[in-house]
Coordinates of C-alpha atoms in Angstrom, one line a residue:
T1 CA 58.4 -11.6 27.3
F2 CA 56.6 -10.2 24.3
G3 CA 52.8 -10.0 24.3
V4 CA 50.4 -9.3 21.4
T5 CA 46.7 -8.9 21.1
P6 CA 45.7 -8.6 17.5
S7 CA 42.8 -6.3 16.6
D8 CA 41.8 -8.5 13.6
R9 CA 40.0 -11.6 14.8
T10 CA 41.0 -13.5 11.7
I11 CA 44.5 -13.7 13.1
T12 CA 44.8 -17.1 14.7
Q13 CA 48.6 -17.3 14.7
V14 CA 51.4 -14.8 15.3
Q15 CA 55.0 -15.3 14.3
F16 CA 57.9 -13.4 15.8
Y17 CA 60.7 -12.0 13.6
Y18 CA 63.9 -10.3 14.8
R19 CA 67.1 -8.8 13.4
V20 CA 70.2 -7.3 14.8
E21 CA 71.8 -4.0 13.8
D22 CA 75.5 -3.8 14.7
K23 CA 76.1 -0.3 16.1
A24 CA 79.9 -0.4 15.5
T25 CA 79.8 -1.3 11.8
G26 CA 76.3 -0.3 10.8
A27 CA 75.7 -3.9 9.5
V28 CA 72.0 -4.8 9.4
F29 CA 71.3 -8.5 9.4
D30 CA 68.4 -10.2 7.6
W31 CA 65.1 -10.8 9.5
Q32 CA 65.0 -14.1 11.3
N33 CA 61.7 -16.0 11.9
F34 CA 61.9 -17.2 15.5
G35 CA 58.6 -19.0 15.2
K36 CA 55.1 -19.0 16.5
M37 CA 54.0 -17.2 19.6
V38 CA 51.9 -19.1 22.2
P39 CA 48.2 -18.4 22.0
D40 CA 45.8 -18.2 25.0
A41 CA 42.0 -18.7 25.1
N42 CA 41.4 -15.0 24.8
G43 CA 43.1 -14.3 21.5
N44 CA 46.4 -13.0 23.0
F45 CA 49.8 -14.3 22.1
T46 CA 53.0 -14.4 24.2
L47 CA 56.7 -15.3 23.7
A48 CA 59.5 -15.6 26.1
F49 CA 62.6 -14.6 24.2
S50 CA 66.1 -14.5 25.7
G51 CA 69.3 -12.9 24.3
D52 CA 70.6 -16.5 24.1
N53 CA 67.9 -17.1 21.4
V54 CA 69.7 -14.7 19.0
G55 CA 71.5 -16.8 16.4
A56 CA 75.2 -17.2 17.1
D57 CA 76.1 -15.5 13.8
F58 CA 74.1 -12.4 14.8
R59 CA 75.4 -11.8 18.3
K60 CA 77.3 -8.5 18.4
P61 CA 78.8 -6.8 21.5
N62 CA 76.8 -3.6 20.9
A63 CA 73.7 -3.7 18.7
W64 CA 70.1 -2.9 18.3
F65 CA 67.6 -5.7 18.6
D66 CA 64.7 -5.0 16.2
F67 CA 61.5 -7.0 16.0
Q68 CA 58.2 -7.4 14.2
F69 CA 55.0 -9.5 14.7
V70 CA 53.3 -11.2 11.7
G71 CA 49.7 -12.2 12.0
L72 CA 48.5 -15.3 10.1
S73 CA 45.1 -16.7 9.4
R74 CA 44.0 -20.3 10.2
T75 CA 45.3 -21.4 6.8
G76 CA 48.7 -19.7 7.3
G77 CA 48.2 -16.7 5.0
V78 CA 49.6 -13.3 6.2
V79 CA 46.7 -11.2 7.5
G80 CA 48.8 -8.3 8.8
R81 CA 52.1 -7.1 10.2
S82 CA 53.0 -4.8 13.0
E83 CA 55.3 -1.9 12.4
K84 CA 58.9 -2.8 12.5
I85 CA 60.1 -1.9 16.0
T86 CA 63.7 -0.7 15.4
Q87 CA 66.4 0.9 17.4
Q88 CA 64.4 0.7 20.6
V89 CA 66.0 -2.3 22.4
N90 CA 69.8 -2.5 23.1
Y91 CA 71.5 -5.8 22.7
S92 CA 74.9 -6.6 24.2
L93 CA 76.9 -9.6 25.1
D94 CA 77.4 -8.5 28.7
C95 CA 74.6 -9.0 31.2
P96 CA 74.1 -6.1 33.5
Q97 CA 74.9 -7.0 37.1

């Protein structure tokens, strides 16, 4: 589960982007927009994201899972972006037991 609390109050929507970097080949896939995060009444946003949510074409046996949050205004314009969080989360096809 990902959680975001924007510091800019003009952000009324947050979209979640991800990409996969294949460790074996070095291939870096394009950023994918997974969609809007769920807001609460206090200006926070959450998203439950499972490894199964990674597009079938991007599932690699040993990869990095990178992500970024994009804050939008009420009219849908981009207000700001988080840093790109890269090479911090391992993604694999095998579930740990």
